[in-house]
Tab-separated table of C-alpha atoms and ligand atoms in Angstrom:
chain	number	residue	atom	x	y	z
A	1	UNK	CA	0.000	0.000	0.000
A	2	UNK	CA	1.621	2.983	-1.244
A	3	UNK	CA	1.586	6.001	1.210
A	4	UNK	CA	0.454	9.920	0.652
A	5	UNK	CA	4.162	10.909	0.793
A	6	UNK	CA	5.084	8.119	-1.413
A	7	UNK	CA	2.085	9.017	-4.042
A	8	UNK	CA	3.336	12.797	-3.918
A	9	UNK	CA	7.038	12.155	-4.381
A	10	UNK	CA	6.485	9.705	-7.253
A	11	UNK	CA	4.174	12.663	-8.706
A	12	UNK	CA	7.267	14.940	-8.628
A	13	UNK	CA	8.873	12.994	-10.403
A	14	UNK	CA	7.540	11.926	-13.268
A	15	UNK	CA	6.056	15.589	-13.118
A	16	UNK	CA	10.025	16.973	-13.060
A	17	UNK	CA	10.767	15.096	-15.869
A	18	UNK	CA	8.168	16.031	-17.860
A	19	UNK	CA	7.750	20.088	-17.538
A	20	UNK	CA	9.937	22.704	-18.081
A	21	UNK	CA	12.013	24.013	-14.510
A	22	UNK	CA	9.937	26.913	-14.661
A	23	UNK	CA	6.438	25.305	-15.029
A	24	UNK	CA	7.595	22.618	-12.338
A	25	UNK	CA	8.754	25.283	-9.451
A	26	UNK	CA	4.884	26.674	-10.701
A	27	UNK	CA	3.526	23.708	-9.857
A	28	UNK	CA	4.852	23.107	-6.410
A	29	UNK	CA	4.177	26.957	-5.365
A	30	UNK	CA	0.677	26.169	-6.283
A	31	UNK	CA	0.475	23.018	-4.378
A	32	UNK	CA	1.618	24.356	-1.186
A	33	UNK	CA	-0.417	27.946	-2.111
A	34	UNK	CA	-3.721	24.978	-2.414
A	35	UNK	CA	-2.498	24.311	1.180
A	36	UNK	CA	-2.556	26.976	2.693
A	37	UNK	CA	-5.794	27.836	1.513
A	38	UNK	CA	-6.956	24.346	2.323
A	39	UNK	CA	-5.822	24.794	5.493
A	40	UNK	CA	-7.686	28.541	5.702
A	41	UNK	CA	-11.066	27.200	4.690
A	42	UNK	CA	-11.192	23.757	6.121
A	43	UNK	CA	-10.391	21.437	3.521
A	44	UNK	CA	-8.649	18.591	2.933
A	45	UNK	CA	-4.649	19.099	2.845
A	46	UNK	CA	-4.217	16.284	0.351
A	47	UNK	CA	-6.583	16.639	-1.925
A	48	UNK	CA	-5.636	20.243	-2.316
A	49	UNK	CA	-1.819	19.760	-2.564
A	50	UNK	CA	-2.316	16.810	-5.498
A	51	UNK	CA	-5.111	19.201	-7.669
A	52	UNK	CA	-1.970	21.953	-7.398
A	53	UNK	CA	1.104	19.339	-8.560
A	54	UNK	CA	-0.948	18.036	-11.211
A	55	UNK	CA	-3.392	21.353	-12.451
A	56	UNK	CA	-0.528	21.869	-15.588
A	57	UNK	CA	0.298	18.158	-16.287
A	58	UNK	CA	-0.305	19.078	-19.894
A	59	UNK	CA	0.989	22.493	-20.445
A	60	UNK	CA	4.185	20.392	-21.950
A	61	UNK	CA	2.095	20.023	-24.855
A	62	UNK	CA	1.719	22.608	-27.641
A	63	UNK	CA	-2.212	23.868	-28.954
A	64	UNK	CA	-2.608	21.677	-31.932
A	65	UNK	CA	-0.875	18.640	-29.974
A	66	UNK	CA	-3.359	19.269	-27.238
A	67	UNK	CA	-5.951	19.087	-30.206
A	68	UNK	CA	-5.371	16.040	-31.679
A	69	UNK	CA	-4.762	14.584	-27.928
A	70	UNK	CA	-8.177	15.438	-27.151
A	71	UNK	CA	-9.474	14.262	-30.578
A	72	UNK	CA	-7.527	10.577	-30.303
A	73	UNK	CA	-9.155	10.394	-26.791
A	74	UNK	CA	-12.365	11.240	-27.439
A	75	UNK	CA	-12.447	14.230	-25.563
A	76	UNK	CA	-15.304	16.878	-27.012
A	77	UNK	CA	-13.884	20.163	-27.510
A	78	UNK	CA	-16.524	23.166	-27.571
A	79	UNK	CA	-16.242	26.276	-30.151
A	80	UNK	CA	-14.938	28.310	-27.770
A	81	UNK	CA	-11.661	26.104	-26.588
A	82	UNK	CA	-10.759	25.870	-29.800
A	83	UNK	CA	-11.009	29.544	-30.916
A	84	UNK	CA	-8.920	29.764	-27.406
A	85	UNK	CA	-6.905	26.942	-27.550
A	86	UNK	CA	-4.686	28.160	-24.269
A	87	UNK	CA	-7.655	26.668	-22.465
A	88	UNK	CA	-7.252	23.266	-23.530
A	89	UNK	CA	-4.598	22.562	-21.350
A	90	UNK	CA	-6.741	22.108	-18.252
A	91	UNK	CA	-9.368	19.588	-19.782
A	92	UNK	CA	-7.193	17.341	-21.291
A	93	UNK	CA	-4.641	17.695	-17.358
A	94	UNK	CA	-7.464	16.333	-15.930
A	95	UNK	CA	-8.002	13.803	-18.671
A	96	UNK	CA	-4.014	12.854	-18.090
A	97	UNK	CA	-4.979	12.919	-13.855
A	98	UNK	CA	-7.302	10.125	-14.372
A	99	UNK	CA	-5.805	8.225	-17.053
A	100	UNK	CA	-2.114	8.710	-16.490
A	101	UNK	CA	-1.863	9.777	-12.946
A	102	UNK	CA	-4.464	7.317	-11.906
A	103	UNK	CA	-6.663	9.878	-10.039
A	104	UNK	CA	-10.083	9.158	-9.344
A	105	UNK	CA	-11.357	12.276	-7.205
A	106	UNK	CA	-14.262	14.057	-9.174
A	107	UNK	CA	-13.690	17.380	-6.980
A	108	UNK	CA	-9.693	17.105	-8.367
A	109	UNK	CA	-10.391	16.737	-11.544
A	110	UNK	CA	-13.160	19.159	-11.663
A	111	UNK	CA	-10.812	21.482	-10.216
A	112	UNK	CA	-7.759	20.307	-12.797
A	113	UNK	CA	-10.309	20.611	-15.751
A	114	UNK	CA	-11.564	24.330	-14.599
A	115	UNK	CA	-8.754	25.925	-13.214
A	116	UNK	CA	-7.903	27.814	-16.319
A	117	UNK	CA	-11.639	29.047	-17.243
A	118	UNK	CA	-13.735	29.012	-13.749
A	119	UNK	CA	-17.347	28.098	-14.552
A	120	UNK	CA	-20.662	28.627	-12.634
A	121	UNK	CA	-20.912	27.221	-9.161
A	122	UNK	CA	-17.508	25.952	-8.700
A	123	UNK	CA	-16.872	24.102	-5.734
A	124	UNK	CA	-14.453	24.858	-2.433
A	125	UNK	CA	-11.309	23.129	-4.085
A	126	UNK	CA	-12.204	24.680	-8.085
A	127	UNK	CA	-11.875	27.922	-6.537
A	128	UNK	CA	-8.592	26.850	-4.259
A	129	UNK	CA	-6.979	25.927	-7.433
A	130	UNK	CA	-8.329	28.807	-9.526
A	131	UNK	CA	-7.566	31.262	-7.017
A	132	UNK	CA	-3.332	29.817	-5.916
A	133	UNK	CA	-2.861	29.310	-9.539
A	134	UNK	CA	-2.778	33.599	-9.488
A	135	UNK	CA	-1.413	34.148	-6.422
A	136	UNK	CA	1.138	31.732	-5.942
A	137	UNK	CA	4.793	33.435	-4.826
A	138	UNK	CA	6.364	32.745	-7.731
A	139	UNK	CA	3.817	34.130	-10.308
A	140	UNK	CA	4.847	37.598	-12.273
A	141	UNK	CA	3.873	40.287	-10.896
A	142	UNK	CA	-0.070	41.737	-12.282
A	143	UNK	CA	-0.805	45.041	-10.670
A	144	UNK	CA	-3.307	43.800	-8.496
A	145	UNK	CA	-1.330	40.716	-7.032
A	146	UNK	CA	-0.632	42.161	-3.556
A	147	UNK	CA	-4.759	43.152	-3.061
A	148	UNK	CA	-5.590	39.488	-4.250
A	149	UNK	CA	-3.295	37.227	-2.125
A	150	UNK	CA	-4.629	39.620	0.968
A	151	UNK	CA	-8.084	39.155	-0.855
A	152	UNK	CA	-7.868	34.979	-1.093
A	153	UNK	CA	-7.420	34.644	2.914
A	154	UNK	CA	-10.942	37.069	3.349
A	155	UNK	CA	-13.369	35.727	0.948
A	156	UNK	CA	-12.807	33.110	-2.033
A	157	UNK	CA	-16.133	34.495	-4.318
A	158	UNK	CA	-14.890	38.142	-4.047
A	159	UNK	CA	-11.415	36.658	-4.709
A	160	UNK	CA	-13.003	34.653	-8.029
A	161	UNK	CA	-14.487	37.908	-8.893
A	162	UNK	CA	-11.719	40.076	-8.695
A	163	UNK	CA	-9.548	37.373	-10.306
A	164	UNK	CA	-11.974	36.812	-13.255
A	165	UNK	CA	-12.645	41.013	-13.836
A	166	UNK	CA	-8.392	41.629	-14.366
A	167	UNK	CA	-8.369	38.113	-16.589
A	168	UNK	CA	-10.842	39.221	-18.570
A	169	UNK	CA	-9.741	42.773	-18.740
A	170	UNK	CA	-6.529	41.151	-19.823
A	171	UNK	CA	-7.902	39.139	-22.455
A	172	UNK	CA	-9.947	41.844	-24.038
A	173	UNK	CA	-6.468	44.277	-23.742
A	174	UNK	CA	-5.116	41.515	-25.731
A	175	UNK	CA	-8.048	41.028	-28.075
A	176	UNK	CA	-8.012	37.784	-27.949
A	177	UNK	CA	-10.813	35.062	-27.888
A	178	UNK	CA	-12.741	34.938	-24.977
A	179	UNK	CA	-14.205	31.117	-23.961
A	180	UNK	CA	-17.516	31.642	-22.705
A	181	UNK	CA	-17.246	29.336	-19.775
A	182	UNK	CA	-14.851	32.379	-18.758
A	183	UNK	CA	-17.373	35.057	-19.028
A	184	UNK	CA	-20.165	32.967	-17.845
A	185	UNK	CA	-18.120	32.292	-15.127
A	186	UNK	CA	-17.271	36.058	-14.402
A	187	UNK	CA	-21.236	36.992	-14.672
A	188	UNK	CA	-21.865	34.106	-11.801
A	189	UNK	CA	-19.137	35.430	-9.377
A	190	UNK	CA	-20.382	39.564	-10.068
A	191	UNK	CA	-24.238	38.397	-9.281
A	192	UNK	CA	-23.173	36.421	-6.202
A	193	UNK	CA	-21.035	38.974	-5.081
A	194	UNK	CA	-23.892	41.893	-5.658
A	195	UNK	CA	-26.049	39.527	-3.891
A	196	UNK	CA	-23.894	39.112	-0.797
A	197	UNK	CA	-22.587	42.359	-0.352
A	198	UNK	CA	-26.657	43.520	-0.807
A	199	UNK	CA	-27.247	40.967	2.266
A	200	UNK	CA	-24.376	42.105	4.137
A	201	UNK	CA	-25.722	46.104	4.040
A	202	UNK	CA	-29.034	45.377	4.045
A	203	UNK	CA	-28.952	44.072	7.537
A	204	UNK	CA	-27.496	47.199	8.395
B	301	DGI	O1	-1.389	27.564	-17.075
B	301	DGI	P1	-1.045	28.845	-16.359
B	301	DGI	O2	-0.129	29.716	-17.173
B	301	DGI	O3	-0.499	28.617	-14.980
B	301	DGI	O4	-2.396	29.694	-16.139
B	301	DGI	P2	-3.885	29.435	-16.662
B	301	DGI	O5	-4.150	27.986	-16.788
B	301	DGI	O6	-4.798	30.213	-15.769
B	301	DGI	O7	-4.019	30.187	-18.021
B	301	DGI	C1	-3.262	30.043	-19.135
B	301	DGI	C2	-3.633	31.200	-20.068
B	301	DGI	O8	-4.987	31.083	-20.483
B	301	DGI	C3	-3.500	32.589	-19.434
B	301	DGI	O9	-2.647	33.369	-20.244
B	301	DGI	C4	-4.905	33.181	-19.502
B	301	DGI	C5	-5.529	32.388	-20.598
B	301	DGI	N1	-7.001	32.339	-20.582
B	301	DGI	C6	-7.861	32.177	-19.553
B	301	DGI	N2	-9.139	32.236	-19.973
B	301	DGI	C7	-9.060	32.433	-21.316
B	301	DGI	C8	-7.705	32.483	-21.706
B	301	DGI	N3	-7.291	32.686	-22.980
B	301	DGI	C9	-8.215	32.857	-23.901
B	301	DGI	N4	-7.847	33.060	-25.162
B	301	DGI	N5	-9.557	32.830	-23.605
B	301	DGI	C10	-10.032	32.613	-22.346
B	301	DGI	O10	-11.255	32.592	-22.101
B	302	FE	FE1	-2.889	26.228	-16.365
B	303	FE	FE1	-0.841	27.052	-13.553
């Protein structure tokens, strides 16, 4: 019976071997950034560290080699991935979690196959992963870095929100194509948010 260190140093590995330095030291800040928010909002410390090692299994790959992955595999691709193919990487890392990595936890791969987009009602460990995959230590600096790691410890849907309004304000900078699990995701988080902060002053 192999143990949780065991299962996380054999990840490393193979994961070491595989990625680029950069993308690996990525990996590991986001595992232990999963961790600490794990350990913030009450949930589990494994399960969060192993979504963060594995979240960019497949960024090795290029777009069109993700493509014809996901096409060899049977793996739908909507309209939208494939106008913005720097998406793909997270459906197909959780398609390599399960088949190569041998993970069977629905909430990580949910949280592997979101992590790049965010989508409507995300659970507690989508939005850890979503959320340390932009604030980890080692990520470049955006403007608004310092307000969201403070931001991640206080509240993870006004984190998402905050997150998702500079990504998309990035994207649209950029003109580039916009998936529209990303926006729909960005209208969910701005409604919940109006609705909480409404409850919050309306018991005022
Ligand atoms: O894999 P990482 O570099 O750690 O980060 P990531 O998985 O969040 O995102 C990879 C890239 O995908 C990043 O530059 C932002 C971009 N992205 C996120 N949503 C969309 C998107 N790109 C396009 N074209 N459209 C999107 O909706
Ligand atoms: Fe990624
Ligand atoms: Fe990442």
């Amino acid at each position: 019976m192999i143990t949780i260190d065991e299962q996380v140093i054999t990840y490393r590995k193979q994961l070491k071997s595989k990625l680029d330095p950069m993308r690996y030291e990525h990996s590991l800040s986001v595992s232990y950034t999963c961790m600490a928010l794990a350990m913030r909002y009450g949930y589990d410390l494994h399960r969060a560290e192993l979504a963060g090692l594995l979240h960019d299994c497949a960024k090795r790959y290029g777009d069109n080699e993700l493509i014809v992955k996901c096409h060899k595999h049977n793996i739908t691709l909507t309209e939208g991935e494939l106008k913005a193919p720097a998406v793909i990487h997270a459906k197909y890392g959780a398609w390599m979690a399960e088949h190569k990595f041998g993970i069977h936890d629905e909430e990580i791969l949910s949280a592997i196959r979101c992590h790049t987009t965010g989508k409507p009602w995300m659970g507690m460990l989508d939005k850890i992963l979503y959320i340390a995959d932009y604030i980890e230590p080692r990520r470049a600096k955006a403007s608004n870095l310092g307000q969201m790691r403070h931001l991640a410890y206080q509240d993870l849907d006004q984190a998402m929100y905050e997150i998702l309004a500079g990504t998309l304000t990035y994207l649209k900078r950029k003109n580039t194509s916009i998936d529209p699990l990303t926006q729909q995701a960005y209208d969910f988080f701005e409604e919940l948010t109006r609705q909480k902060s409404f409850r919050i002053t309306s018991k005022v």
